PDB file of C-alpha atoms in Angstrom:
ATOM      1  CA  UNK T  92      15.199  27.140 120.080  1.00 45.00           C
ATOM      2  CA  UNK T  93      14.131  26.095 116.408  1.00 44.00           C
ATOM      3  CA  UNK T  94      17.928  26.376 115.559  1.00 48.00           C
ATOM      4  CA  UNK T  95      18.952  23.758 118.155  1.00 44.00           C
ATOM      5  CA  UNK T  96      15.924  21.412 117.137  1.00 43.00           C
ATOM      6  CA  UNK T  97      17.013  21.284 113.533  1.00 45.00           C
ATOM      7  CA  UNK T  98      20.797  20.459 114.667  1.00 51.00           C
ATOM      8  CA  UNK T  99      19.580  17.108 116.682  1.00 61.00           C
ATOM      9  CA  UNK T 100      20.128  13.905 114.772  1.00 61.00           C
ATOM     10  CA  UNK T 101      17.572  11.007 114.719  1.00 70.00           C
ATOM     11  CA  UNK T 102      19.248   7.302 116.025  1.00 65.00           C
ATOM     12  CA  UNK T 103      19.061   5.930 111.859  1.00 68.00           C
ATOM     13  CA  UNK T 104      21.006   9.288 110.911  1.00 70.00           C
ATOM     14  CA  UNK T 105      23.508   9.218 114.386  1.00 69.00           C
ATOM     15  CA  UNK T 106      24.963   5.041 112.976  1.00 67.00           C
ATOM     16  CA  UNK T 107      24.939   5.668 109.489  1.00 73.00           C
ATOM     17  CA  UNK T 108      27.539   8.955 110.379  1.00 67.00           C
ATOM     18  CA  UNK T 109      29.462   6.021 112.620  1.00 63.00           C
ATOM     19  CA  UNK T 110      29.893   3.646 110.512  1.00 66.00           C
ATOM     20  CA  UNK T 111      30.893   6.204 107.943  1.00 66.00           C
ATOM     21  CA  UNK T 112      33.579   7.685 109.937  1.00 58.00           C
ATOM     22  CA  UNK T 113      34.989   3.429 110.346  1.00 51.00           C
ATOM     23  CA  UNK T 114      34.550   3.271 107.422  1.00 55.00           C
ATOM     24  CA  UNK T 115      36.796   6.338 106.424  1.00 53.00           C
ATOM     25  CA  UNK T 116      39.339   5.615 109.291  1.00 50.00           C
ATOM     26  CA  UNK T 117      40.050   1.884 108.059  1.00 48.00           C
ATOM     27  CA  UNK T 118      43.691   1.504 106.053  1.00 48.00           C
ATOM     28  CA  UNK T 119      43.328  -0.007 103.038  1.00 52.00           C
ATOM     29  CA  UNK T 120      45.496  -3.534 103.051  1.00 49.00           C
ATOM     30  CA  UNK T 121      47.659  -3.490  99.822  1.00 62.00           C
ATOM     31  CA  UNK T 122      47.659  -6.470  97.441  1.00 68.00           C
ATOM     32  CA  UNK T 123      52.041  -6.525  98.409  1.00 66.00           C
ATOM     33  CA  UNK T 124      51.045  -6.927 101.998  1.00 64.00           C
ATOM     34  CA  UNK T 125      48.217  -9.512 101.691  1.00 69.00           C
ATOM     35  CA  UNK T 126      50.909 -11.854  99.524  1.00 68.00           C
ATOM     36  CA  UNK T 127      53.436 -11.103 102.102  1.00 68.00           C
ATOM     37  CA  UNK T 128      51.450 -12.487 105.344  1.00 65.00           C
ATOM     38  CA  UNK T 129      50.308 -15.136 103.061  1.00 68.00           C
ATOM     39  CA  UNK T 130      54.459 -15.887 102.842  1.00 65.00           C
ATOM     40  CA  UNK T 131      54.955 -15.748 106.190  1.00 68.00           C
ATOM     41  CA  UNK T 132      52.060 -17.997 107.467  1.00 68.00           C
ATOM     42  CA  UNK T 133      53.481 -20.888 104.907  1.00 66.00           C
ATOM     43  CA  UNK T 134      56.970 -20.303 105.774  1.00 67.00           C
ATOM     44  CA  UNK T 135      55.236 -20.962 109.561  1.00 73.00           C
ATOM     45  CA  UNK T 136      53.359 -23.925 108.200  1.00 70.00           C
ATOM     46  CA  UNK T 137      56.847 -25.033 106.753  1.00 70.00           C
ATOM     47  CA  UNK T 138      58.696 -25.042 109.538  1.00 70.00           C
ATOM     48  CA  UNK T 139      55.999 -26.427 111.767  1.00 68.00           C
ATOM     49  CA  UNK T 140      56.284 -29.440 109.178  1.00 68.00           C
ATOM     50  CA  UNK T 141      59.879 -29.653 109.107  1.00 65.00           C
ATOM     51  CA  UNK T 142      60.210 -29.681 113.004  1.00 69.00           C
ATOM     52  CA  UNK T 143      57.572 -32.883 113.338  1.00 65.00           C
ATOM     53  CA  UNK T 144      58.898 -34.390 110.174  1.00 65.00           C
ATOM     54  CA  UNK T 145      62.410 -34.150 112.564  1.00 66.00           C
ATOM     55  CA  UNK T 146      60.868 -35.381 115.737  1.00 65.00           C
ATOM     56  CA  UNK T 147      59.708 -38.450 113.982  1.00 75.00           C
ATOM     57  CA  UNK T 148      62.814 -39.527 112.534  1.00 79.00           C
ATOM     58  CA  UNK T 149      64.215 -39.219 116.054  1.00 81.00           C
ATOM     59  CA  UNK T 150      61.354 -40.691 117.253  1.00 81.00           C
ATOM     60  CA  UNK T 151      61.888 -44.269 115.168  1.00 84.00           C
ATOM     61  CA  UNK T 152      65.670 -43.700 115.972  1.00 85.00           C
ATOM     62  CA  UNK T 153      65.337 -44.251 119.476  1.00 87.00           C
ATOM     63  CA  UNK T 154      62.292 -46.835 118.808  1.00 86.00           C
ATOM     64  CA  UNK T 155      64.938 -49.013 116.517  1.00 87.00           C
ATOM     65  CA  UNK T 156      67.482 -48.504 119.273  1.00 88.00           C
ATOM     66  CA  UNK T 157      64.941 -49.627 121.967  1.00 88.00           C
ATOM     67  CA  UNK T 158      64.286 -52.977 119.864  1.00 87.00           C
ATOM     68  CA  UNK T 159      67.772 -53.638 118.940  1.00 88.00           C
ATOM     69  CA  UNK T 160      68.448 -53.406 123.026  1.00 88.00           C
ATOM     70  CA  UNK T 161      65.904 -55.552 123.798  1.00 88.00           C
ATOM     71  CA  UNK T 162      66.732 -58.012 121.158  1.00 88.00           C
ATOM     72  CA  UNK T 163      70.498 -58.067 122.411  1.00 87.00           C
ATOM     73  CA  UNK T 164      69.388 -58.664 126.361  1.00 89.00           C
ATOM     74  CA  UNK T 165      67.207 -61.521 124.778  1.00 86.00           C
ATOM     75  CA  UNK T 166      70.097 -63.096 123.106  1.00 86.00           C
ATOM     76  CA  UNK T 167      71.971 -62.602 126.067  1.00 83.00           C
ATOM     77  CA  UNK T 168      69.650 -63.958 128.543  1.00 86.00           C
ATOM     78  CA  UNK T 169      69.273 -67.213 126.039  1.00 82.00           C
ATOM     79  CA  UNK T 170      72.963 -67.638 126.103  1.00 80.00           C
ATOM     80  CA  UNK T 171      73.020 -67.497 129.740  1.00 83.00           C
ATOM     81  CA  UNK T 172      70.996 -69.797 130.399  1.00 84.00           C
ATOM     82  CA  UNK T 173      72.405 -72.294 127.514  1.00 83.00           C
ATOM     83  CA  UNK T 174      75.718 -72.245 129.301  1.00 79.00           C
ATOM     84  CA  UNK T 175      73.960 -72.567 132.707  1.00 81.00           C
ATOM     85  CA  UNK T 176      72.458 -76.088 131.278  1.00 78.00           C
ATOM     86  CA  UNK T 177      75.353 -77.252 129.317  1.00 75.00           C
ATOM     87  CA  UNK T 178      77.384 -76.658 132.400  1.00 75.00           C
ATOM     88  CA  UNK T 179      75.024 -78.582 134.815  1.00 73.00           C
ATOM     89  CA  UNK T 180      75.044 -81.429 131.798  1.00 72.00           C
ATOM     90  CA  UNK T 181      79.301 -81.159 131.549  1.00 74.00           C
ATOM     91  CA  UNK T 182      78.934 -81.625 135.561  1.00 72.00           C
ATOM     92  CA  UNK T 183      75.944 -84.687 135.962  1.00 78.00           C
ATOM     93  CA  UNK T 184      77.931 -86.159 133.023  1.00 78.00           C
ATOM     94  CA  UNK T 185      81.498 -86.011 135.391  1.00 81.00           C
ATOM     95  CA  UNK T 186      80.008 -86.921 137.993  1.00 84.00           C
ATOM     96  CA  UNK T 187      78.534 -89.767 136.212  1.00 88.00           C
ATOM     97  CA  UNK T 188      81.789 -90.918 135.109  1.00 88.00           C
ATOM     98  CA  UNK T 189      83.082 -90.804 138.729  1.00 90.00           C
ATOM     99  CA  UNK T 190      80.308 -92.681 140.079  1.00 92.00           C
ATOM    100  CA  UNK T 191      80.870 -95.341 137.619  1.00 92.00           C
ATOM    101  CA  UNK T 192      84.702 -95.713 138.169  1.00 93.00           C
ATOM    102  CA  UNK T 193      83.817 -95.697 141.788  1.00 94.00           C
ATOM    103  CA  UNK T 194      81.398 -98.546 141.600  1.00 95.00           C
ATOM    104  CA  UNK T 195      83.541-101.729 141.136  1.00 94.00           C
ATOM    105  CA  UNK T 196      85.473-100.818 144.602  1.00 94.00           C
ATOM    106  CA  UNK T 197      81.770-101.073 146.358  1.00 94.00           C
ATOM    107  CA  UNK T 198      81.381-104.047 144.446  1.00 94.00           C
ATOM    108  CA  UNK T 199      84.483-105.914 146.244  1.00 94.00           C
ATOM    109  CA  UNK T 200      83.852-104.173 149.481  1.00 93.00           C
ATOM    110  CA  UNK T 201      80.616-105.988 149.775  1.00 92.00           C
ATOM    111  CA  UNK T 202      81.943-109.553 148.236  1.00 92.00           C
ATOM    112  CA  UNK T 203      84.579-109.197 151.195  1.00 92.00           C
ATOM    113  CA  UNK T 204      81.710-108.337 153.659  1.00 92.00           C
ATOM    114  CA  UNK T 205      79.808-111.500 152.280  1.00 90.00           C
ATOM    115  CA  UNK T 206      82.508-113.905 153.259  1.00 89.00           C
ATOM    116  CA  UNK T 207      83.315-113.017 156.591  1.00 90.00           C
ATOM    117  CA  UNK T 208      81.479-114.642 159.595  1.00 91.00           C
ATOM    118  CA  UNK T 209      79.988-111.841 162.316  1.00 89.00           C
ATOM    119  CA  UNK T 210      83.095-112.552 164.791  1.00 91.00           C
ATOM    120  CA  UNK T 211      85.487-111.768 161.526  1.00 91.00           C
ATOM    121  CA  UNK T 212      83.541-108.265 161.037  1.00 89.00           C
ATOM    122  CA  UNK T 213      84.174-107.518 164.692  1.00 90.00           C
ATOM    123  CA  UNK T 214      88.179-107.508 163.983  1.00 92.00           C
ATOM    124  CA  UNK T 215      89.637-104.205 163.931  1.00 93.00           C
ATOM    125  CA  UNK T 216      90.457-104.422 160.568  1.00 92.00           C
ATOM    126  CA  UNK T 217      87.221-105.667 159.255  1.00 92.00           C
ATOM    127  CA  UNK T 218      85.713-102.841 161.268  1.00 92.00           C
ATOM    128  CA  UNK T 219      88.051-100.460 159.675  1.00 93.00           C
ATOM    129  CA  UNK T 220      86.780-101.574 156.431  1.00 94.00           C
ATOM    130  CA  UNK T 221      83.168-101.271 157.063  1.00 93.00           C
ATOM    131  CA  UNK T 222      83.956 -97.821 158.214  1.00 94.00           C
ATOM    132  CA  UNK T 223      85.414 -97.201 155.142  1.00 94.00           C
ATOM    133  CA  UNK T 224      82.451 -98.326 152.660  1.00 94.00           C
ATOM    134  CA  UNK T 225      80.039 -96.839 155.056  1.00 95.00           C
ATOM    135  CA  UNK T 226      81.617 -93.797 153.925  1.00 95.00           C
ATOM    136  CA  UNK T 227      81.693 -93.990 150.276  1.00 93.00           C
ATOM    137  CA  UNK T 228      77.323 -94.830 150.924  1.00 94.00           C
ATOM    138  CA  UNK T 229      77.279 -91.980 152.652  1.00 94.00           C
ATOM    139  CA  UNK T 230      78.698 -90.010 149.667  1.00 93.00           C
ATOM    140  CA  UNK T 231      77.025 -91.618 147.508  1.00 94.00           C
ATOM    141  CA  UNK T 232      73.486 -90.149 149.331  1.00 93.00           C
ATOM    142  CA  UNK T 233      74.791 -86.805 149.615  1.00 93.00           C
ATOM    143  CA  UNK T 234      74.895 -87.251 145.852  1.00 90.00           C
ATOM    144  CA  UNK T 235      71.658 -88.347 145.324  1.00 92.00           C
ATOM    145  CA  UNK T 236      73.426 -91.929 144.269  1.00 94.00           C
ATOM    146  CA  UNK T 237      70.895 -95.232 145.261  1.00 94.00           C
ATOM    147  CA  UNK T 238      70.537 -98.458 144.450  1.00 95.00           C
ATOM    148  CA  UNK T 239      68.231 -99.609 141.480  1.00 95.00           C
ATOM    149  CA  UNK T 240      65.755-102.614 143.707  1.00 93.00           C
ATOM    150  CA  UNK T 241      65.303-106.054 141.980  1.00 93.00           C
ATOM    151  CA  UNK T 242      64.482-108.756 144.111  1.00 92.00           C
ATOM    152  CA  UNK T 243      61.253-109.305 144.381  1.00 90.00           C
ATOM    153  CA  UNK T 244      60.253-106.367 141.988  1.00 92.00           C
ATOM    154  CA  UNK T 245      58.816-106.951 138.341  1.00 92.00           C
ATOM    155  CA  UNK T 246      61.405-107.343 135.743  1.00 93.00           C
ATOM    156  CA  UNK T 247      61.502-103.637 133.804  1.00 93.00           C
ATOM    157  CA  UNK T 248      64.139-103.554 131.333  1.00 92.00           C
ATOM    158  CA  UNK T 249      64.881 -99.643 131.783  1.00 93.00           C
ATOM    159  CA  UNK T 250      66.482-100.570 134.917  1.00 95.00           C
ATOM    160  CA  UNK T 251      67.426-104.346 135.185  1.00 95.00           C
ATOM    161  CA  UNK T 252      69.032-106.788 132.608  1.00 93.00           C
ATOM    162  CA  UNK T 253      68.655-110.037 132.670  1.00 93.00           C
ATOM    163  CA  UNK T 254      70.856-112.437 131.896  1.00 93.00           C
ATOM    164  CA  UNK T 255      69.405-115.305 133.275  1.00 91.00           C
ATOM    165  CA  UNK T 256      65.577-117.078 133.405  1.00 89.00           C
ATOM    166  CA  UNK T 257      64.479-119.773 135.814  1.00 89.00           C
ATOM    167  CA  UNK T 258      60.687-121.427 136.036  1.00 87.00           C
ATOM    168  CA  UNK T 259      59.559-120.922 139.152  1.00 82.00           C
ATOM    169  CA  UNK T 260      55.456-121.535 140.562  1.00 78.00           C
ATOM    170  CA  UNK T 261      56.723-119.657 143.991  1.00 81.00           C
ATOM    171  CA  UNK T 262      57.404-116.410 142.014  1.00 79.00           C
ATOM    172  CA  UNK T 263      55.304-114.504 139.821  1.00 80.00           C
ATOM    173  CA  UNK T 264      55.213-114.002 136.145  1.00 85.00           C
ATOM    174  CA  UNK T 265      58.190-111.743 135.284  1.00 89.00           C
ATOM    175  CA  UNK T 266      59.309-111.269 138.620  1.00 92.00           C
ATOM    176  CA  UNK T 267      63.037-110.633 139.485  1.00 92.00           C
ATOM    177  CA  UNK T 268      64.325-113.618 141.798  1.00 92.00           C
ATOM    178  CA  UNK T 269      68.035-112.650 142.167  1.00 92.00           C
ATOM    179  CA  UNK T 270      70.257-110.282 141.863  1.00 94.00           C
ATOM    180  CA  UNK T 271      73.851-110.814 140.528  1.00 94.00           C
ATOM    181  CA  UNK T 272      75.465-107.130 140.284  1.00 94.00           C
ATOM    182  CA  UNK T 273      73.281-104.413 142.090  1.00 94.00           C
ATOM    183  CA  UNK T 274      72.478-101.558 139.714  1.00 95.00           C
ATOM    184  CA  UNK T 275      72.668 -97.679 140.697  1.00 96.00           C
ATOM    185  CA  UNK T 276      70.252 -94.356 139.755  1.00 94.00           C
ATOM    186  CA  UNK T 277      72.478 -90.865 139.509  1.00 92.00           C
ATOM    187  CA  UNK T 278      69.713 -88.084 140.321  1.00 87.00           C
ATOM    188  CA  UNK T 279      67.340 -91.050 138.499  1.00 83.00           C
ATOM    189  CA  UNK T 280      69.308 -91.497 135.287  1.00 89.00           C
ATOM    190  CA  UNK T 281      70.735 -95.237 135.330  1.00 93.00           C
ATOM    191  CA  UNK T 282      74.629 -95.288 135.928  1.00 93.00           C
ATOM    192  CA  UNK T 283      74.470 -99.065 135.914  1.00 94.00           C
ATOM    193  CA  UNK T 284      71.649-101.382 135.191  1.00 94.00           C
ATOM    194  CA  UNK T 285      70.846-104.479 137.794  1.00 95.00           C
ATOM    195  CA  UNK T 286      72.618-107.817 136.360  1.00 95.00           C
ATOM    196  CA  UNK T 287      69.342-110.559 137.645  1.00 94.00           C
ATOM    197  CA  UNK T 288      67.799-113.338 137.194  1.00 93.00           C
ATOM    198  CA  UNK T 289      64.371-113.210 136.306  1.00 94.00           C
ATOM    199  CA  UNK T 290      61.082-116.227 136.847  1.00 91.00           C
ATOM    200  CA  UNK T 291      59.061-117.774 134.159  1.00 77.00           C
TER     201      UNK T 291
END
């Protein structure tokens, strides 16, 4: 009984044996192997490096590629619509010239009209003729083609040129009294100014 007493081991005495024994069982890490793990986890660290140093350069790769895209559709889209307006210009500008060639043959449709009596328009071949310019007005509305007004309007030099003054006290300052040739607007640009006479 005194025997088996003596043999029991107080709590202090039981983890001081423990933590001898880990001590004892604990492999001693050589200097070679410390240096060697410290080589690997740098050759890791390398790499690491080296793989985001290589996304980035394929990063701004495909950013330069973007912007160089972008800057192409740009240009593109510019030149489009450059050609777009110089074609509408090449167009308004033909049909400019057209109008203008086209204008002299209203003129002497209308002097004609002028000097026929209403029984003379009711001939067949006045008729005919009226037909005929009522045509050409037509066209010239579905082309946006009307005449500049003058009589009766204030003189404005954009659209009317005078090339004749008379003093009048029935008219007012300025004011456009006849008209000699009638003038024409293309989509509002002048094709042909109004040849008038113009009061005081």
């Amino acid at each position: 009984m005194e025997d088996t007493k003596n043999q029991e081991l107080t709590p202090e005495e039981m983890e001081q044996a423990a933590q001898t024994a880990a001590e004892e069982s604990e492999t001693p890490v050589s200097e070679a192997e410390q240096k060697e793990a410290e080589a690997d986890g740098a050759a890791q660290k390398e790499e690491k490096e080296h793989r985001k140093e290589k996304k980035d350069k394929k990063d701004q790769q495909i950013e330069e590629l973007t912007d160089r895209v972008k800057r192409q559709m740009a240009e593109f889209e510019n030149f489009r619509k450059r050609s777009e307006k110089e074609k509408a210009g090449m167009f308004e500008l033909g049909s400019k010239n057209v109008i203008e060639q086209l204008l002299p043959i209203v003129d002497n449709f209308e002097r004609g009209f002028a000097g026929l009596s209403e029984e003379q328009k009711a001939e067949p071949f006045a008729a005919g003729m009226i037909k005929v310019y009522q045509q050409m007005m037509d066209m010239f509305t579905k082309l946006e083609v009307k005449p500049i007004e003058a009589v009766g309007t204030e003189f404005n030099p954009d659209f009317h040129n005078a090339v004749m003054h008379v003093e009048d006290e029935e008219a007012g300052e300025n004011v456009v009294v006849e008209e000699f040739l009638k003038g024409y607007l293309f989509k509002d640009q002048v094709v042909r100014h109004s040849m008038v006479k113009v009061a005081n």
